[in-house]
PDB file of C-alpha atoms in Angstrom:
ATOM      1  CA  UNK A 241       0.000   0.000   0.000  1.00  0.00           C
ATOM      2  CA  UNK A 242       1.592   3.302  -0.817  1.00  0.00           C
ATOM      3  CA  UNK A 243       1.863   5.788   1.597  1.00  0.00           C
ATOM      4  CA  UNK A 244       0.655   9.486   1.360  1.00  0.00           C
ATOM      5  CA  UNK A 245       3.104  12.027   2.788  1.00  0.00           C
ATOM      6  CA  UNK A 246       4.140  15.922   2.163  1.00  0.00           C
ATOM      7  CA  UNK A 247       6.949  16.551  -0.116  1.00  0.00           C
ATOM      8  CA  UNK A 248       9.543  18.855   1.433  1.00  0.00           C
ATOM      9  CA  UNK A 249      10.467  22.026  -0.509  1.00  0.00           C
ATOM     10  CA  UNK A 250      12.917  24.903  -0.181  1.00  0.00           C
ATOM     11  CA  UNK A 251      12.142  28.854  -1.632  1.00  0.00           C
ATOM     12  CA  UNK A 252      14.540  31.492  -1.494  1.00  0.00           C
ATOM     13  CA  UNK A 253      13.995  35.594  -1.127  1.00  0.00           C
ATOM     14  CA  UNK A 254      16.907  36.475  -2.308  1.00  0.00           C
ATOM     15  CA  UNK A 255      17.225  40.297  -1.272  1.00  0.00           C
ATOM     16  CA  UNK A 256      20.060  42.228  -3.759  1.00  0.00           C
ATOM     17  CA  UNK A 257      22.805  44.757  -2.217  1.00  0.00           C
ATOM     18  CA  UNK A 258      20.680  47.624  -3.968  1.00  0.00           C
ATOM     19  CA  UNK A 259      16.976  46.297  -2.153  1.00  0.00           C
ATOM     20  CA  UNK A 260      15.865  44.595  -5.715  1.00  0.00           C
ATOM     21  CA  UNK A 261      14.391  40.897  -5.277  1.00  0.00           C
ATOM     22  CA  UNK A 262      15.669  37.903  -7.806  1.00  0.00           C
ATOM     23  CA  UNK A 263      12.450  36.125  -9.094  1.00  0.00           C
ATOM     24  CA  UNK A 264      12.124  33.360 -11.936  1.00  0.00           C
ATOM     25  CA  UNK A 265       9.708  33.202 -14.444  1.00  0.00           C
ATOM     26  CA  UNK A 266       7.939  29.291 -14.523  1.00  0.00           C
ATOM     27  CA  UNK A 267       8.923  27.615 -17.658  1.00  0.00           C
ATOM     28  CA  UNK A 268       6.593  24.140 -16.457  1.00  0.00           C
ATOM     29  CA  UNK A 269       3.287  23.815 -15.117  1.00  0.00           C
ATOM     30  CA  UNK A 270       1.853  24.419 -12.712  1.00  0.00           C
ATOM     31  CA  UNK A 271       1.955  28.227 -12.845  1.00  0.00           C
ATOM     32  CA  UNK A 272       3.937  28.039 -16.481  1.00  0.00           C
ATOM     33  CA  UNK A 273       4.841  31.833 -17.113  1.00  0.00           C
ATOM     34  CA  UNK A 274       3.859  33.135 -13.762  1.00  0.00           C
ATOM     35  CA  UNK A 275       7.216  34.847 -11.850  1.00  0.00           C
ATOM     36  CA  UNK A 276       7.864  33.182  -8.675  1.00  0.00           C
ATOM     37  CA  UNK A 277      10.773  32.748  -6.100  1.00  0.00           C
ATOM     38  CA  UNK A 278      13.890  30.726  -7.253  1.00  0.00           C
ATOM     39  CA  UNK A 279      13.229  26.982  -5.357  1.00  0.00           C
ATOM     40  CA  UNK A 280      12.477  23.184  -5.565  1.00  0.00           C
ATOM     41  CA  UNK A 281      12.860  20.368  -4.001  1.00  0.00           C
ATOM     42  CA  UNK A 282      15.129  19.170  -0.990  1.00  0.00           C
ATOM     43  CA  UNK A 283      17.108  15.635  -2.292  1.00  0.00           C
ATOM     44  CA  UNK A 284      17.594  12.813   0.357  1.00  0.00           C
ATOM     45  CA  UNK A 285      20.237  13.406   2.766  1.00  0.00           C
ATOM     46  CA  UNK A 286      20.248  16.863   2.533  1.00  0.00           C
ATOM     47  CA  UNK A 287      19.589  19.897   4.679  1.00  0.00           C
ATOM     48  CA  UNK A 288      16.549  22.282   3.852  1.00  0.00           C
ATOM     49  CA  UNK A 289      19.391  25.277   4.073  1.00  0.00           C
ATOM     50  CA  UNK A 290      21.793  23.463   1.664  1.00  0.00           C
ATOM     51  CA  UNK A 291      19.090  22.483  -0.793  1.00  0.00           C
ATOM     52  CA  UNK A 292      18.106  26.510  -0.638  1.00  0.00           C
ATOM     53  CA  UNK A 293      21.284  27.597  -1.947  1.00  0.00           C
ATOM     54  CA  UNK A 294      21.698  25.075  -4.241  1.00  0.00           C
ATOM     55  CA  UNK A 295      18.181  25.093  -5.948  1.00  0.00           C
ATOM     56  CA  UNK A 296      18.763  29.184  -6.091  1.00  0.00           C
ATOM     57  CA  UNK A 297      22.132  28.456  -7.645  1.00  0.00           C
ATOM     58  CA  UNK A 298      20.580  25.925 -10.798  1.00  0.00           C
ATOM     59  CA  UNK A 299      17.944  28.733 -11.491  1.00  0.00           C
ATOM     60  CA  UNK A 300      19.667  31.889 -11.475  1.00  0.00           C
ATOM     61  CA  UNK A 301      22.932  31.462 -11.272  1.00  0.00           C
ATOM     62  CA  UNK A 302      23.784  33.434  -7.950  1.00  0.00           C
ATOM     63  CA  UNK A 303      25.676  32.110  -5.003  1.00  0.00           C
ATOM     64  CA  UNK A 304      23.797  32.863  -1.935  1.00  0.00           C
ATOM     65  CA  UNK A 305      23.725  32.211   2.138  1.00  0.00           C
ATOM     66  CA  UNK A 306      21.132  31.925   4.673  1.00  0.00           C
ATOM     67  CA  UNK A 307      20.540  35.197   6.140  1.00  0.00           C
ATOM     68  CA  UNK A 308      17.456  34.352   8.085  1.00  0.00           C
ATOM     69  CA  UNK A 309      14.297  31.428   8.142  1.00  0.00           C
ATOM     70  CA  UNK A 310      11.323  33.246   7.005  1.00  0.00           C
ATOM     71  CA  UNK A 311       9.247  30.290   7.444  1.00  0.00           C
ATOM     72  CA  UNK A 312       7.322  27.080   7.204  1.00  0.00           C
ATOM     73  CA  UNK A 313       4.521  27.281   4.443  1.00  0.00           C
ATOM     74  CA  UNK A 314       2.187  24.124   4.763  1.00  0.00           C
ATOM     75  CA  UNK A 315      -1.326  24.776   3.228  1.00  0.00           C
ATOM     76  CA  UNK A 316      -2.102  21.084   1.101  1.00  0.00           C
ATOM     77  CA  UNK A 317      -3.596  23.122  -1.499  1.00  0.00           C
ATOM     78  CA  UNK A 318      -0.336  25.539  -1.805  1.00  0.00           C
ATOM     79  CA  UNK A 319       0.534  23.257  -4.614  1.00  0.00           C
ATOM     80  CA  UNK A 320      -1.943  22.110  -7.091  1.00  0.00           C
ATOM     81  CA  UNK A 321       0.464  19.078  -7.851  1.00  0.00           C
ATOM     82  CA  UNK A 322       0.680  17.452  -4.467  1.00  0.00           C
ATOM     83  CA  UNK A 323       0.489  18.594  -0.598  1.00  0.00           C
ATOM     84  CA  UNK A 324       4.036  20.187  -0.733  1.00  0.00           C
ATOM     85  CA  UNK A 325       5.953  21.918   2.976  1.00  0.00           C
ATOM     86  CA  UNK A 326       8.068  24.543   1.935  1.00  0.00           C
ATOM     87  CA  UNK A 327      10.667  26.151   4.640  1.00  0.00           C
ATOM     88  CA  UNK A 328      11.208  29.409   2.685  1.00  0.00           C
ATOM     89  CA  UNK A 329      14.501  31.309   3.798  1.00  0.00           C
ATOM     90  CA  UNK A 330      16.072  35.256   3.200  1.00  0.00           C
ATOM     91  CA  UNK A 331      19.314  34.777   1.291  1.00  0.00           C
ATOM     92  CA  UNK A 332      22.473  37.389   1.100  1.00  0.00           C
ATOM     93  CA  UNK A 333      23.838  37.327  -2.524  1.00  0.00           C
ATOM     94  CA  UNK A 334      27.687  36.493  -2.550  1.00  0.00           C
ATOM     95  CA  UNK A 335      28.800  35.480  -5.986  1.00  0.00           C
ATOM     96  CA  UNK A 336      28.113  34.675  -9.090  1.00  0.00           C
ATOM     97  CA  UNK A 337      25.710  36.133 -12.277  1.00  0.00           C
ATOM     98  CA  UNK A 338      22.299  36.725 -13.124  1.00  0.00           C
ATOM     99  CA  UNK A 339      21.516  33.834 -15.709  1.00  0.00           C
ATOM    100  CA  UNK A 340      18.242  31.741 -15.909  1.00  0.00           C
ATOM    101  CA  UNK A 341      19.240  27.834 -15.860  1.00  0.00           C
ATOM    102  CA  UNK A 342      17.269  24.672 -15.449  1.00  0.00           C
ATOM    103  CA  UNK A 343      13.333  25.608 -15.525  1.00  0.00           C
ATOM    104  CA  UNK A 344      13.614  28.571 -15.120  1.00  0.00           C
ATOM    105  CA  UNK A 345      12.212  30.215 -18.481  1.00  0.00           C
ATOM    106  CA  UNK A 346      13.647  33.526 -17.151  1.00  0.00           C
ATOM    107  CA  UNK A 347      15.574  35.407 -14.054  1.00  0.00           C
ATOM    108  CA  UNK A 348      15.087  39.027 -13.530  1.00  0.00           C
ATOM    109  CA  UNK A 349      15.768  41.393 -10.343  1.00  0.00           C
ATOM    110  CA  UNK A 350      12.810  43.811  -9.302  1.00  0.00           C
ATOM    111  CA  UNK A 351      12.311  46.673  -7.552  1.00  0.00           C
ATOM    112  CA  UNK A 352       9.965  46.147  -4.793  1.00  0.00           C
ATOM    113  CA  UNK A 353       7.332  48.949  -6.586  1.00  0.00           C
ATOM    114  CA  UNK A 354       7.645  46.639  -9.694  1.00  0.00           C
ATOM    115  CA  UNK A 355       6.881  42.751  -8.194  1.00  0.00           C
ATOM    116  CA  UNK A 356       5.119  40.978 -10.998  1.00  0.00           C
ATOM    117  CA  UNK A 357       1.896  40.144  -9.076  1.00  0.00           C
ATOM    118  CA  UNK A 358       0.561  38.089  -8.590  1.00  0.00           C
ATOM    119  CA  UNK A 359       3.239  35.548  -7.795  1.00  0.00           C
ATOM    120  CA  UNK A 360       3.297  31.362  -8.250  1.00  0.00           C
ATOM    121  CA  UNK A 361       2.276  29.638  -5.218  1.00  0.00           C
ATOM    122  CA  UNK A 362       1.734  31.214  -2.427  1.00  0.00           C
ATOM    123  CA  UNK A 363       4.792  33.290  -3.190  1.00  0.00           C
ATOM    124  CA  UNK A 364       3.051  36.573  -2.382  1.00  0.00           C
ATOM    125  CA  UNK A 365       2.600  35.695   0.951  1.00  0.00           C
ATOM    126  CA  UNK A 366       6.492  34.254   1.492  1.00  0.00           C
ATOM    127  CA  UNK A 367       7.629  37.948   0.205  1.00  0.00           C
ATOM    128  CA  UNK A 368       5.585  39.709   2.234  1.00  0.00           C
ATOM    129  CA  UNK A 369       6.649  37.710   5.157  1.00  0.00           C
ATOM    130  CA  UNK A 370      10.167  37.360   4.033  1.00  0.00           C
ATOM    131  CA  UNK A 371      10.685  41.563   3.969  1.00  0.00           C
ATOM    132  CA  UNK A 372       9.127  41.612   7.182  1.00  0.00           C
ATOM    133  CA  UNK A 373      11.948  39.583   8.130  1.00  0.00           C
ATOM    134  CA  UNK A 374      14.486  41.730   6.076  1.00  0.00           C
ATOM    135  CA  UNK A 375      12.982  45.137   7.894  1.00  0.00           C
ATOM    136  CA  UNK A 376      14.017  43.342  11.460  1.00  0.00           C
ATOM    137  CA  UNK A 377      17.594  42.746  10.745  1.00  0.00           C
ATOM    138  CA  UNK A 378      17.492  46.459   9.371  1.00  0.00           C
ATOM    139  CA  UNK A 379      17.485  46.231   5.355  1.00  0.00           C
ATOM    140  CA  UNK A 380      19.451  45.428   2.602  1.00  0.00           C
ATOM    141  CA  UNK A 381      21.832  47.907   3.741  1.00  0.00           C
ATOM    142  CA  UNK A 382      22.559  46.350   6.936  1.00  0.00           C
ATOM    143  CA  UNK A 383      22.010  42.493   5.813  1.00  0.00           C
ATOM    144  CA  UNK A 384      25.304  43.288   2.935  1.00  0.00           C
ATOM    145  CA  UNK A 385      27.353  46.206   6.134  1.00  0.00           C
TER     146      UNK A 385
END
């Protein structure tokens, strides 16, 4: 008998030096062409925070590290797919460039007074929480001092 569980997934707000936020445009279904953050899947034997930077790295290109957990995102219907749990995290750029990869059908950064709404997901509600987050530790400015 097979078992139903939640599939574990990663999403990264990855916050730029100069307050822009690195989104990537959905090149599959579900949400094909919507923007969305940079994530995907955690792989066996992995943690959540290592499969963050390296699911950000395959889809845009940028190095990144955990700045902060913005948090656990759990609704079953958050994914039309399956009942996905996504630990969604605030990243600090370190290296690399700009470049869509894997399915990503495009990487862009925005201003915050230019987010492509609405967002895949519940992707919205992750930014919203995740500058929340960003505003505590005292902004861009502070998260790259």
């Amino acid at each position: 008998m097979m078992q139903r569980r939640p599939w574990l997934a990663v999403d990264g707000l990855v916050v730029r030096s100069d307050g822009t936020v690195v989104l990537v445009r959905r090149g599959k279904p579900p949400f094909e062409g919507l923007w969305a953050l940079p994530g995907g899947f955690v792989e066996y034997g992995e943690r959540v925070e290592e499969a963050v930077v390296r699911e950000v790295r395959e889809e845009t290109g940028l190095a990144t590290e955990v700045a902060a957990l913005i948090g656990v995102y759990s609704d079953p219907s958050r994914d039309p797919r399956w009942h996905v749990v996504s630990v969604a995290f605030l990243l600090k750029e370190v290296g690399g460039a700009l470049h869509a990869d894997t399915d990503a059908a495009a990487v862009a950064a925005f201003p915050l007074d230019r987010i492509p709404y609405p967002l895949a997901f519940d992707h919205d509600k992750i930014l919203e929480d995740g500058l929340r987050v960003l505003s505590r530790l005292g902004g861009p400015r502070k998260l790259y001092g």
